[in-house]
């Protein structure tokens, strides 16, 4: 029982991945990957991003359409598409971004459309929360809509990409404080709250989300509820091809599971219980496990997940 469209707000870019003696362009970006995975899982998903009219922008839009993601809220321009050159080391990805004056980065709050009533949930994350002016536009959108729509945030922090740490911390802290759901890796949490001894101590200093999911790679994930209590699921043992898009697929699996249970509403999240959270974590892990078992960010379709 869907509670409306899930609108993914953030970067859509091209990952330049080594292959054939050079680099091969692949569609990507943390928020884009989450939108693709949601569409493939059968959730009603949309994308709000700055998209170029260049050849790479056309690739991104075609991939969104192929995965059933709605694009009428995309902000189009003639600026270039962001490129992320990927270095894979033992299956783990490191990125070098070329983002100056890009279509995604240069959107402003004045560019933001009014959202249709059928948008029930907003998802934010990735490098789109770092680089300005786009980051300020997304912060403004979250602040404008948080009172009446469910908000999930995944900071997906890349410290090497942050140039003004104090400004980024302030913006991110304000966004987290207005969110209903958050997913962070254990590394993200260490960066957000340095020096705290335990996860519980760290989360007490991050008020806002009703549910905060902390992922630990192959060790699994734990969701902490603001009213007290925690729910954990173990990781799935799979042969890892690479980790590109793993966290993004996890986010999609988590949101799609809550959506299928009719819980993606303000009332649904306020009353969410541990069993529903555990089921969502289990699906998130299953989706991510399929993604890491194959090259690049290639999340599963619903039929693949059902047969896994």
Coordinates of C-alpha atoms in Angstrom, one line a residue, residues 42-307:
X42 CA 8.5 -1.5 -8.1
X43 CA 8.2 1.6 -5.9
X44 CA 6.8 4.7 -7.6
X45 CA 10.0 6.8 -7.7
X46 CA 10.9 10.2 -9.1
X47 CA 14.1 12.3 -9.5
X48 CA 14.7 15.9 -8.7
X49 CA 18.2 17.0 -9.9
X50 CA 20.0 19.3 -12.2
X51 CA 20.4 17.5 -15.5
X52 CA 22.4 18.6 -18.5
X53 CA 21.2 18.6 -22.1
X54 CA 24.5 17.1 -23.2
X55 CA 25.1 13.5 -24.3
X56 CA 25.7 12.4 -20.7
X57 CA 22.5 14.0 -19.5
X58 CA 20.7 12.1 -22.2
X59 CA 22.3 8.8 -20.9
X60 CA 21.1 9.6 -17.4
X61 CA 17.6 10.4 -18.5
X62 CA 17.3 7.3 -20.6
X63 CA 18.4 5.1 -17.7
X64 CA 15.9 6.7 -15.4
X65 CA 13.1 6.1 -17.9
X66 CA 14.3 2.5 -18.4
X67 CA 14.0 1.8 -14.7
X68 CA 10.6 3.5 -14.4
X69 CA 11.7 6.6 -12.6
X70 CA 9.6 9.7 -13.3
X71 CA 11.6 12.8 -14.4
X72 CA 9.1 15.7 -14.9
X73 CA 10.7 17.5 -11.9
X74 CA 14.2 17.4 -13.3
X75 CA 15.8 20.9 -13.8
X76 CA 17.5 21.0 -17.2
X77 CA 20.3 23.3 -18.4
X78 CA 23.1 23.5 -20.9
X79 CA 25.8 23.2 -18.3
X80 CA 28.0 20.1 -18.4
X81 CA 27.4 16.8 -16.6
X82 CA 29.5 16.0 -13.5
X83 CA 32.1 13.3 -14.1
X84 CA 33.4 11.0 -11.4
X85 CA 36.5 9.0 -12.3
X86 CA 36.5 5.8 -10.3
X87 CA 39.6 3.9 -9.0
X88 CA 38.8 0.4 -7.9
X89 CA 41.2 -1.1 -5.3
X90 CA 40.3 -4.6 -4.1
X91 CA 36.7 -4.0 -5.1
X92 CA 36.4 -0.8 -3.2
X93 CA 35.8 2.4 -5.1
X94 CA 37.5 5.8 -4.7
X95 CA 36.4 8.8 -6.7
X96 CA 37.8 11.9 -8.3
X97 CA 35.1 14.4 -9.2
X98 CA 35.0 17.0 -12.0
X99 CA 32.1 19.2 -11.0
X100 CA 32.8 22.8 -11.6
X101 CA 29.9 24.8 -13.1
X102 CA 28.0 21.5 -13.7
X103 CA 24.3 21.2 -14.3
X104 CA 23.8 19.4 -11.0
X105 CA 25.9 21.7 -8.8
X106 CA 24.6 25.0 -10.1
X107 CA 20.9 24.7 -9.3
X108 CA 19.6 27.2 -6.8
X109 CA 16.6 27.5 -4.5
X110 CA 14.9 29.7 -7.1
X111 CA 15.0 26.7 -9.6
X112 CA 13.1 24.4 -7.3
X113 CA 9.6 23.4 -8.5
X114 CA 6.5 23.1 -6.4
X115 CA 6.0 19.5 -5.5
X116 CA 2.8 17.6 -6.5
X117 CA 0.6 16.3 -3.7
X118 CA 1.4 12.7 -4.7
X119 CA 5.0 13.1 -3.5
X120 CA 5.0 11.5 -0.1
X121 CA 8.7 11.0 0.7
X122 CA 11.8 12.9 -0.1
X123 CA 15.3 11.3 -0.1
X124 CA 18.5 13.3 0.1
X125 CA 22.1 12.4 0.2
X126 CA 25.5 12.2 -1.4
X127 CA 27.8 14.9 -2.7
X128 CA 24.8 17.0 -3.6
X129 CA 24.8 18.0 0.1
X130 CA 28.4 19.2 -0.1
X131 CA 28.8 21.5 -3.1
X132 CA 27.2 24.9 -3.4
X133 CA 25.0 26.4 -4.5
X134 CA 23.2 23.1 -5.1
X135 CA 23.6 21.9 -1.5
X136 CA 21.9 25.1 -0.2
X137 CA 19.0 24.5 -2.7
X138 CA 18.5 20.9 -1.4
X139 CA 18.7 22.2 2.2
X140 CA 16.0 24.8 1.4
X141 CA 13.8 22.1 -0.2
X142 CA 14.1 19.8 2.8
X143 CA 13.3 22.7 5.2
X144 CA 10.3 23.8 3.0
X145 CA 8.8 20.3 2.9
X146 CA 9.8 18.4 6.0
X147 CA 6.7 19.3 8.0
X148 CA 4.4 17.5 5.6
X149 CA 6.4 14.8 3.9
X150 CA 8.6 12.0 5.1
X151 CA 12.3 12.8 4.8
X152 CA 15.2 10.3 4.6
X153 CA 18.8 11.4 4.5
X154 CA 22.0 9.4 3.8
X155 CA 25.0 11.8 4.2
X156 CA 27.3 9.4 2.5
X157 CA 30.2 11.6 3.6
X158 CA 33.3 11.9 1.5
X159 CA 35.7 14.0 3.7
X160 CA 38.1 14.6 0.8
X161 CA 35.4 16.4 -1.1
X162 CA 34.6 18.8 1.7
X163 CA 36.2 22.2 1.4
X164 CA 34.4 24.2 4.1
X165 CA 34.0 21.7 7.0
X166 CA 32.3 24.1 9.4
X167 CA 29.7 25.2 6.8
X168 CA 29.0 21.6 5.7
X169 CA 28.6 20.4 9.3
X170 CA 26.2 23.2 10.0
X171 CA 24.1 22.5 6.9
X172 CA 24.1 18.7 7.4
X173 CA 23.3 19.0 11.1
X174 CA 20.2 21.2 10.3
X175 CA 19.1 18.7 7.6
X176 CA 19.5 15.7 9.9
X177 CA 17.5 17.5 12.6
X178 CA 14.5 17.7 10.3
X179 CA 14.7 14.2 8.9
X180 CA 12.5 11.3 9.9
X181 CA 14.9 8.5 8.7
X182 CA 18.6 8.4 8.4
X183 CA 21.1 5.9 7.1
X184 CA 24.8 6.3 8.0
X185 CA 27.8 4.0 7.7
X186 CA 29.9 3.5 10.8
X187 CA 32.6 5.6 9.1
X188 CA 30.0 8.4 8.5
X189 CA 29.0 8.3 12.1
X190 CA 32.6 8.6 13.3
X191 CA 33.1 11.7 11.1
X192 CA 29.8 13.2 12.3
X193 CA 30.5 12.7 16.0
X194 CA 34.2 12.3 16.6
X195 CA 35.4 11.2 19.9
X196 CA 32.2 9.6 21.3
X197 CA 32.8 6.2 22.8
X198 CA 29.6 4.4 21.7
X199 CA 27.0 4.5 18.9
X200 CA 24.3 5.4 21.4
X201 CA 26.3 8.4 22.6
X202 CA 26.9 9.5 19.0
X203 CA 23.2 9.2 18.2
X204 CA 22.1 11.2 21.2
X205 CA 24.0 14.2 19.8
X206 CA 22.1 13.9 16.5
X207 CA 18.5 14.6 17.4
X208 CA 15.9 14.4 14.7
X209 CA 15.4 11.0 13.0
X210 CA 12.8 8.6 14.3
X211 CA 15.0 5.8 12.9
X212 CA 18.7 5.9 12.3
X213 CA 20.3 2.9 10.5
X214 CA 24.0 2.3 11.0
X215 CA 25.6 0.0 8.5
X216 CA 28.8 -1.9 9.0
X217 CA 29.4 -3.5 5.6
X218 CA 29.5 -7.3 5.8
X219 CA 28.8 -7.2 9.5
X220 CA 25.2 -6.1 8.8
X221 CA 23.2 -3.2 10.0
X222 CA 21.5 -1.9 13.2
X223 CA 18.5 0.5 13.3
X224 CA 18.2 2.7 16.4
X225 CA 14.7 4.0 17.3
X226 CA 14.4 7.4 18.9
X227 CA 12.0 6.1 21.4
X228 CA 14.5 3.5 22.6
X229 CA 15.6 0.1 21.4
X230 CA 17.6 -1.2 18.5
X231 CA 17.1 -3.9 15.8
X232 CA 19.9 -5.7 14.0
X233 CA 20.3 -7.9 11.0
X234 CA 23.3 -9.8 9.9
X235 CA 25.1 -9.2 6.6
X236 CA 24.7 -11.7 3.8
X237 CA 27.6 -13.8 2.6
X238 CA 28.2 -13.1 -1.1
X239 CA 31.1 -13.0 -3.5
X240 CA 31.8 -9.3 -3.9
X241 CA 32.5 -8.0 -7.4
X242 CA 32.7 -4.4 -6.2
X243 CA 30.9 -2.1 -3.7
X244 CA 29.8 0.6 -6.2
X245 CA 26.2 1.5 -5.3
X246 CA 25.9 -0.8 -2.3
X247 CA 24.7 1.8 0.2
X248 CA 22.4 3.4 -2.4
X249 CA 20.7 0.0 -3.1
X250 CA 20.4 -0.5 0.6
X251 CA 18.5 2.8 0.9
X252 CA 16.2 1.8 -1.8
X253 CA 15.5 -1.6 -0.3
X254 CA 14.7 0.0 3.0
X255 CA 12.4 2.6 1.6
X256 CA 10.6 0.2 -0.7
X257 CA 9.9 -2.2 2.2
X258 CA 8.4 0.6 4.3
X259 CA 6.4 1.8 1.3
X260 CA 5.0 -1.7 0.6
X261 CA 3.8 -1.8 4.3
X262 CA 2.1 1.6 4.0
X263 CA 4.5 3.2 6.5
X264 CA 5.9 6.1 4.5
X265 CA 3.8 8.7 6.1
X266 CA 4.4 11.0 9.0
X267 CA 1.9 8.9 11.1
X268 CA 3.4 5.7 9.9
X269 CA 7.0 6.6 10.8
X270 CA 5.9 8.1 14.2
X271 CA 4.3 4.7 15.1
X272 CA 6.8 2.4 13.5
X273 CA 7.8 -0.7 15.5
X274 CA 10.8 -3.0 15.6
X275 CA 9.3 -5.8 13.5
X276 CA 8.6 -3.5 10.6
X277 CA 12.1 -2.0 10.9
X278 CA 13.7 -5.5 11.0
X279 CA 11.8 -6.5 7.8
X280 CA 12.9 -3.3 6.1
X281 CA 16.5 -3.9 7.1
X282 CA 16.4 -7.5 5.9
X283 CA 15.1 -6.4 2.4
X284 CA 17.8 -3.6 2.3
X285 CA 20.5 -6.1 3.0
X286 CA 19.2 -8.5 0.3
X287 CA 19.1 -5.7 -2.3
X288 CA 22.6 -4.5 -1.5
X289 CA 23.9 -8.1 -1.5
X290 CA 22.7 -8.6 -5.1
X291 CA 24.2 -5.2 -6.1
X292 CA 27.7 -6.0 -4.7
X293 CA 27.7 -9.4 -6.4
X294 CA 28.0 -7.8 -9.9
X295 CA 30.0 -5.1 -11.5
X296 CA 29.1 -1.5 -11.0
X297 CA 25.9 -0.1 -9.6
X298 CA 23.4 -2.5 -11.1
X299 CA 20.6 -3.0 -8.6
X300 CA 18.1 -5.8 -8.8
X301 CA 14.6 -5.8 -10.2
X302 CA 11.8 -7.0 -8.0
X303 CA 11.6 -10.4 -9.7
X304 CA 15.3 -11.0 -9.0
X305 CA 14.9 -10.1 -5.4
X306 CA 11.9 -12.4 -5.1
X307 CA 14.0 -15.3 -6.4

